[in-house]
Tab-separated table of C-alpha atoms and ligand atoms in Angstrom:
chain	number	residue	atom	x	y	z
A	1	MET	CA	0.000	0.000	0.000
A	2	THR	CA	1.334	3.463	-0.854
A	3	SER	CA	1.527	6.104	1.860
A	4	HIS	CA	-1.057	8.091	-0.092
A	5	ALA	CA	-3.535	5.179	-0.029
A	6	TYR	CA	-2.880	4.596	3.661
A	7	LEU	CA	-3.472	8.255	4.526
A	8	ALA	CA	-6.605	8.302	2.364
A	9	GLN	CA	-7.994	5.298	4.246
A	10	LEU	CA	-7.554	7.182	7.512
A	11	PHE	CA	-8.414	10.751	6.590
A	12	SER	CA	-10.053	11.071	3.174
A	13	LEU	CA	-13.525	12.598	3.192
A	14	ASP	CA	-14.270	11.621	-0.410
A	15	GLY	CA	-17.978	10.902	-0.791
A	16	ARG	CA	-18.895	12.552	2.514
A	17	THR	CA	-21.233	15.502	2.869
A	18	ALA	CA	-20.709	18.215	5.465
A	19	LEU	CA	-22.654	21.131	6.870
A	20	VAL	CA	-20.578	23.839	8.543
A	21	THR	CA	-22.343	26.655	10.379
A	22	GLY	CA	-20.340	29.848	10.575
A	23	GLY	CA	-18.413	28.533	7.584
A	24	SER	CA	-18.039	31.976	6.040
A	25	SER	CA	-15.592	33.438	8.565
A	26	GLY	CA	-12.725	32.686	10.924
A	27	ILE	CA	-12.488	29.194	12.376
A	28	GLY	CA	-15.576	27.896	10.566
A	29	ARG	CA	-14.244	29.098	7.229
A	30	ALA	CA	-10.932	27.325	7.816
A	31	ILE	CA	-12.727	24.139	8.847
A	32	ALA	CA	-15.055	24.242	5.833
A	33	GLY	CA	-12.020	24.679	3.579
A	34	ALA	CA	-10.183	21.799	5.227
A	35	LEU	CA	-13.136	19.402	4.943
A	36	ALA	CA	-13.737	20.383	1.320
A	37	ARG	CA	-10.064	20.006	0.374
A	38	ALA	CA	-10.084	16.594	2.100
A	39	GLY	CA	-12.858	15.548	-0.301
A	40	ALA	CA	-16.184	16.366	1.378
A	41	SER	CA	-19.023	18.183	-0.359
A	42	VAL	CA	-19.508	21.122	1.977
A	43	VAL	CA	-22.462	23.429	2.576
A	44	ILE	CA	-21.722	26.487	4.688
A	45	VAL	CA	-24.410	28.384	6.577
A	46	ALA	CA	-24.299	31.949	7.935
A	47	ARG	CA	-26.215	35.208	7.392
A	48	ARG	CA	-24.099	37.514	5.226
A	49	GLU	CA	-24.254	36.535	1.562
A	50	ALA	CA	-21.104	38.292	0.330
A	51	GLU	CA	-18.899	36.427	2.847
A	52	LEU	CA	-20.638	33.134	2.061
A	53	ALA	CA	-20.223	33.605	-1.677
A	54	SER	CA	-16.551	34.592	-1.476
A	55	THR	CA	-15.762	31.548	0.684
A	56	VAL	CA	-17.493	29.194	-1.734
A	57	ASP	CA	-15.896	30.869	-4.759
A	58	GLU	CA	-12.463	30.257	-3.242
A	59	LEU	CA	-13.271	26.577	-2.687
A	60	LEU	CA	-14.726	26.095	-6.162
A	61	ALA	CA	-11.609	27.692	-7.651
A	62	ASP	CA	-9.605	25.070	-5.738
A	63	GLY	CA	-11.638	22.282	-7.374
A	64	CYS	CA	-13.771	21.560	-4.287
A	65	ARG	CA	-17.517	20.856	-4.070
A	66	ALA	CA	-19.045	23.616	-1.973
A	67	ALA	CA	-22.236	25.623	-1.684
A	68	TRP	CA	-23.778	28.163	0.658
A	69	VAL	CA	-27.111	28.753	2.339
A	70	SER	CA	-27.918	32.053	3.971
A	71	GLY	CA	-29.785	31.605	7.221
A	72	ASP	CA	-30.186	33.149	10.651
A	73	LEU	CA	-29.449	30.647	13.414
A	74	SER	CA	-30.716	32.939	16.173
A	75	THR	CA	-34.303	31.675	15.910
A	76	ARG	CA	-35.690	28.142	15.960
A	77	ASP	CA	-37.473	28.667	12.647
A	78	GLY	CA	-34.288	30.085	11.160
A	79	VAL	CA	-32.315	27.008	12.247
A	80	ARG	CA	-34.931	24.609	10.897
A	81	SER	CA	-35.146	26.423	7.581
A	82	ALA	CA	-31.354	26.647	7.144
A	83	GLY	CA	-30.944	22.967	8.051
A	84	GLU	CA	-33.526	21.844	5.510
A	85	ARG	CA	-32.148	24.049	2.744
A	86	ALA	CA	-28.591	22.889	3.455
A	87	ALA	CA	-29.620	19.218	3.315
A	88	GLU	CA	-31.211	19.768	-0.099
A	89	VAL	CA	-27.904	20.678	-1.724
A	90	TYR	CA	-25.862	17.439	-1.435
A	91	GLY	CA	-28.238	15.336	0.685
A	92	GLU	CA	-28.239	14.616	4.421
A	93	PRO	CA	-24.901	15.543	5.997
A	94	ASP	CA	-22.480	12.913	7.308
A	95	ILE	CA	-20.554	15.633	9.136
A	96	LEU	CA	-22.062	18.505	11.123
A	97	VAL	CA	-19.792	21.282	12.363
A	98	ASN	CA	-21.255	23.959	14.627
A	99	SER	CA	-18.895	26.921	14.474
A	100	ALA	CA	-21.372	29.829	14.257
A	101	GLY	CA	-21.184	31.788	17.474
A	102	VAL	CA	-21.635	35.183	19.042
A	103	ASN	CA	-19.690	36.684	21.911
A	104	LEU	CA	-21.606	39.512	23.580
A	105	ARG	CA	-19.545	40.704	26.483
A	106	PRO	CA	-21.441	42.554	29.183
A	107	PRO	CA	-20.261	41.593	32.673
A	108	MET	CA	-22.431	39.052	34.475
A	109	GLY	CA	-24.398	41.615	36.482
A	110	GLU	CA	-25.419	43.422	33.290
A	111	VAL	CA	-26.180	40.470	31.011
A	112	GLY	CA	-29.954	40.860	30.928
A	113	GLU	CA	-32.429	38.555	29.287
A	114	GLU	CA	-31.845	39.843	25.765
A	115	VAL	CA	-28.119	39.042	25.740
A	116	TRP	CA	-28.751	35.738	27.502
A	117	ASP	CA	-31.362	34.675	24.922
A	118	ALA	CA	-29.317	35.847	21.926
A	119	THR	CA	-26.235	33.997	23.184
A	120	MET	CA	-28.000	30.754	24.018
A	121	ALA	CA	-29.950	30.763	20.732
A	122	VAL	CA	-26.915	30.834	18.418
A	123	ASN	CA	-24.257	29.182	20.589
A	124	LEU	CA	-26.252	26.364	22.197
A	125	GLU	CA	-29.774	25.987	20.873
A	126	ALA	CA	-28.860	25.949	17.162
A	127	PRO	CA	-26.302	23.133	17.689
A	128	PHE	CA	-28.912	21.235	19.729
A	129	LEU	CA	-31.622	21.617	17.067
A	130	LEU	CA	-29.270	20.699	14.206
A	131	GLY	CA	-28.120	17.679	16.204
A	132	GLU	CA	-31.737	16.589	16.695
A	133	ARG	CA	-32.379	17.089	12.988
A	134	PHE	CA	-29.340	15.217	11.657
A	135	GLY	CA	-28.027	12.958	14.475
A	136	PRO	CA	-30.720	10.240	14.257
A	137	GLY	CA	-30.274	9.954	10.472
A	138	MET	CA	-26.499	9.605	10.872
A	139	ALA	CA	-27.099	6.881	13.469
A	140	GLU	CA	-29.482	5.073	11.142
A	141	ARG	CA	-26.920	5.176	8.338
A	142	GLY	CA	-24.195	3.982	10.733
A	143	PHE	CA	-21.792	6.887	10.275
A	144	GLY	CA	-21.718	10.442	11.500
A	145	ARG	CA	-19.434	13.098	12.897
A	146	ILE	CA	-20.674	15.997	15.020
A	147	ILE	CA	-18.092	18.633	15.904
A	148	HIS	CA	-18.847	21.664	18.060
A	149	VAL	CA	-16.512	24.633	18.366
A	150	THR	CA	-16.598	25.599	22.037
A	151	SER	CA	-14.118	27.781	23.935
A	152	GLN	CA	-11.650	27.787	26.788
A	153	GLN	CA	-14.467	29.696	28.510
A	154	ALA	CA	-16.356	26.415	28.728
A	155	HIS	CA	-13.661	25.421	31.201
A	156	ARG	CA	-12.738	28.632	32.970
A	157	ALA	CA	-13.692	32.304	33.239
A	158	PHE	CA	-11.867	34.663	30.843
A	159	VAL	CA	-12.459	38.365	29.998
A	160	GLN	CA	-16.111	38.734	31.057
A	161	SER	CA	-17.234	35.198	30.298
A	162	GLY	CA	-20.810	36.168	31.190
A	163	ALA	CA	-23.455	34.314	29.216
A	164	TYR	CA	-20.927	33.272	26.554
A	165	GLY	CA	-18.955	30.998	28.886
A	166	VAL	CA	-22.200	29.434	30.103
A	167	SER	CA	-23.327	28.697	26.529
A	168	LYS	CA	-19.993	27.081	25.708
A	169	GLY	CA	-20.066	24.998	28.890
A	170	GLY	CA	-23.495	23.786	27.804
A	171	LEU	CA	-22.128	22.973	24.363
A	172	GLU	CA	-19.437	20.754	25.899
A	173	SER	CA	-22.176	18.914	27.778
A	174	LEU	CA	-24.305	18.681	24.646
A	175	ALA	CA	-21.421	16.907	22.877
A	176	ARG	CA	-21.241	14.365	25.708
A	177	SER	CA	-25.019	13.767	25.642
A	178	GLN	CA	-24.943	13.325	21.865
A	179	ALA	CA	-21.913	11.034	22.141
A	180	GLU	CA	-23.744	8.930	24.705
A	181	ALA	CA	-26.810	8.705	22.456
A	182	TRP	CA	-25.249	7.903	19.095
A	183	SER	CA	-21.645	6.662	19.406
A	184	SER	CA	-22.699	2.993	19.397
A	185	SER	CA	-24.264	3.650	15.986
A	186	GLY	CA	-21.061	5.080	14.491
A	187	VAL	CA	-21.746	8.740	15.218
A	188	THR	CA	-18.965	10.410	17.171
A	189	CYS	CA	-19.531	13.792	18.853
A	190	ASN	CA	-16.607	15.919	19.942
A	191	THR	CA	-15.590	19.499	20.543
A	192	LEU	CA	-12.737	21.654	19.312
A	193	VAL	CA	-11.668	24.072	22.024
A	194	PRO	CA	-9.963	27.258	20.825
A	195	GLY	CA	-7.914	29.549	23.029
A	196	PHE	CA	-7.462	33.079	21.655
A	197	VAL	CA	-7.699	33.040	17.859
A	198	LEU	CA	-7.157	36.052	15.625
A	199	THR	CA	-10.545	36.251	13.874
A	200	PRO	CA	-13.196	38.969	13.412
A	201	LEU	CA	-14.999	37.674	16.532
A	202	ASN	CA	-12.542	39.303	18.899
A	203	ALA	CA	-11.492	42.284	16.784
A	204	ARG	CA	-12.027	44.600	19.756
A	205	LEU	CA	-9.552	42.712	21.985
A	206	GLN	CA	-7.065	42.559	19.092
A	207	SER	CA	-7.010	46.326	18.818
A	208	ASP	CA	-4.826	46.439	21.946
A	209	PRO	CA	-1.326	45.139	21.028
A	210	GLU	CA	-0.402	44.678	24.693
A	211	THR	CA	-3.379	42.382	25.266
A	212	VAL	CA	-2.534	40.402	22.132
A	213	ALA	CA	1.109	39.988	23.179
A	214	GLY	CA	0.097	39.105	26.743
A	215	LEU	CA	-2.239	36.377	25.529
A	216	ALA	CA	0.402	34.976	23.175
A	217	ALA	CA	2.815	34.778	26.108
A	218	ARG	CA	0.315	32.694	28.074
A	219	THR	CA	0.433	29.909	25.463
A	220	MET	CA	3.267	27.379	25.349
A	221	VAL	CA	3.792	27.727	21.609
A	222	GLY	CA	4.299	31.475	22.017
A	223	ARG	CA	1.698	32.873	19.643
A	224	ASN	CA	-2.056	33.320	19.408
A	225	GLY	CA	-4.183	30.979	17.334
A	226	LEU	CA	-4.899	31.295	13.617
A	227	ALA	CA	-8.021	29.903	11.982
A	228	ASP	CA	-5.931	27.480	9.920
A	229	ASP	CA	-4.659	25.853	13.107
A	230	PHE	CA	-8.036	24.054	13.187
A	231	ALA	CA	-7.752	22.435	9.752
A	232	GLY	CA	-5.935	19.243	10.730
A	233	ALA	CA	-7.892	18.668	13.935
A	234	ALA	CA	-11.184	19.117	12.079
A	235	VAL	CA	-10.251	16.650	9.331
A	236	PHE	CA	-9.188	14.159	12.000
A	237	LEU	CA	-12.471	14.472	13.919
A	238	ALA	CA	-14.489	14.278	10.667
A	239	SER	CA	-12.676	11.243	9.272
A	240	ALA	CA	-12.593	7.479	9.765
A	241	ALA	CA	-9.374	7.942	11.769
A	242	SER	CA	-11.252	9.249	14.820
A	243	GLY	CA	-13.868	6.484	14.966
A	244	TYR	CA	-12.912	5.588	18.553
A	245	VAL	CA	-12.717	9.195	19.758
A	246	THR	CA	-16.004	10.466	21.134
A	247	GLY	CA	-17.266	12.744	23.876
A	248	HIS	CA	-13.819	14.337	23.767
A	249	SER	CA	-12.716	17.965	23.991
A	250	LEU	CA	-9.701	18.627	21.783
A	251	PHE	CA	-7.900	21.805	22.829
A	252	VAL	CA	-6.348	23.589	19.854
A	253	ASP	CA	-4.862	26.412	21.885
A	254	GLY	CA	-1.081	26.293	21.769
A	255	GLY	CA	-1.042	25.019	25.345
A	256	LEU	CA	-2.916	28.016	26.800
A	257	SER	CA	-5.207	25.826	28.883
A	258	VAL	CA	-2.407	23.907	30.564
A	259	HIS	CA	0.124	26.688	31.041
B	1	NAP	N1	-11.825	33.621	17.866
B	1	NAP	C1	-11.595	33.143	19.069
B	1	NAP	O1	-10.654	33.530	19.779
B	1	NAP	C2	-12.501	32.094	19.636
B	1	NAP	C3	-12.177	31.595	20.891
B	1	NAP	C4	-12.970	30.622	21.440
B	1	NAP	C5	-14.063	30.151	20.742
B	1	NAP	N2	-14.381	30.654	19.528
B	1	NAP	C6	-15.576	30.130	18.866
B	1	NAP	O2	-15.250	29.741	17.560
B	1	NAP	C7	-16.415	29.846	16.734
B	1	NAP	C8	-16.054	30.622	15.485
B	1	NAP	O3	-15.650	31.923	15.873
B	1	NAP	P1	-14.730	32.839	14.969
B	1	NAP	O4	-13.706	33.391	15.863
B	1	NAP	O5	-14.352	32.102	13.758
B	1	NAP	O6	-15.777	34.012	14.673
B	1	NAP	P2	-16.201	34.810	13.365
B	1	NAP	O7	-15.039	34.945	12.438
B	1	NAP	O8	-16.883	36.030	13.873
B	1	NAP	O9	-17.280	33.845	12.666
B	1	NAP	C9	-18.540	33.653	13.212
B	1	NAP	C10	-19.408	32.982	12.179
B	1	NAP	O10	-20.718	32.739	12.740
B	1	NAP	C11	-21.701	33.257	11.855
B	1	NAP	N3	-22.875	33.664	12.638
B	1	NAP	C12	-22.918	34.488	13.717
B	1	NAP	N4	-24.194	34.685	14.119
B	1	NAP	C13	-24.971	33.954	13.276
B	1	NAP	C14	-26.377	33.764	13.146
B	1	NAP	N5	-27.250	34.374	13.950
B	1	NAP	N6	-26.832	32.946	12.168
B	1	NAP	C15	-25.960	32.345	11.313
B	1	NAP	N7	-24.639	32.483	11.395
B	1	NAP	C16	-24.143	33.280	12.345
B	1	NAP	C17	-21.008	34.448	11.166
B	1	NAP	O11	-21.597	34.789	9.930
B	1	NAP	P3	-22.698	35.976	9.791
B	1	NAP	O12	-22.314	37.063	10.754
B	1	NAP	O13	-22.663	36.372	8.362
B	1	NAP	O14	-24.006	35.331	10.149
B	1	NAP	C18	-19.631	33.836	10.945
B	1	NAP	O15	-19.636	33.006	9.795
B	1	NAP	C19	-17.476	30.538	17.581
B	1	NAP	O16	-18.393	29.575	18.051
B	1	NAP	C20	-16.695	31.130	18.733
B	1	NAP	O17	-17.463	31.237	19.896
B	1	NAP	C21	-13.622	31.622	18.941
């Protein structure tokens, strides 16, 4: 067997279909690109059409199969509609990645019901509803991969964790509940845990060079995360290679969490 054939057996996503929420920006965009370049037919879901279209154009130019669906994951109807429209493109997904997220940062005492609801809707409820929509079908077909993008704030407080940290803690638990439900049917459910990644999500924090340098110094690698750091971990968790890895939280954080 050639090394290429061996690696393909472990990691190729040829013939797989994937749905990536938040696939038009930052970490989700890098993950969508990695899955598509590894062979999956990828549908990305987010709201803004220009960002969706430019992401898909880049993938098509690279010879990938990719499409986009514009949808708002902050309401239950929006999630249901986006899920159905996404599944129409290449069929029911084998791989579901929940990367769409919002980080509203009022301190705990000022969170209020509006921020709480908005945070839980996108960060926790949408992944739950999409899991309910696609998890049972994956289990029936005997293969599935559910990957949630959580946060170090699922594990500890960090810069006004507020409602955001709570939603991400819930998402870690959701992955375990889903893993418990469907792993015996070939559906693994895991989380990718970023530290501080230079994406549009935390543009405000990035505007202070001292903060950026301070955070880089807290990692072991010595730099902050880049969206592309998630490519290899995502392909691993989406592929046959990770069939015995489930209910796991994979920290892609340069050692921040253990430093
Ligand atoms: N960057 C970090 O340091 C960091 C650290 C820990 C965890 N994370 C997590 O990593 C994930 C990705 O974050 P990122 O840094 O890559 O952020 P990002 O670049 O801001 O991307 C967020 C994505 O979510 C989509 N989105 C947001 N609200 C949505 C809604 N209501 N409906 C549909 N799509 C929506 C955005 O598209 P539209 O705005 O067009 O809808 C965008 O595609 C998030 O879950 C975040 O919590 C990031």
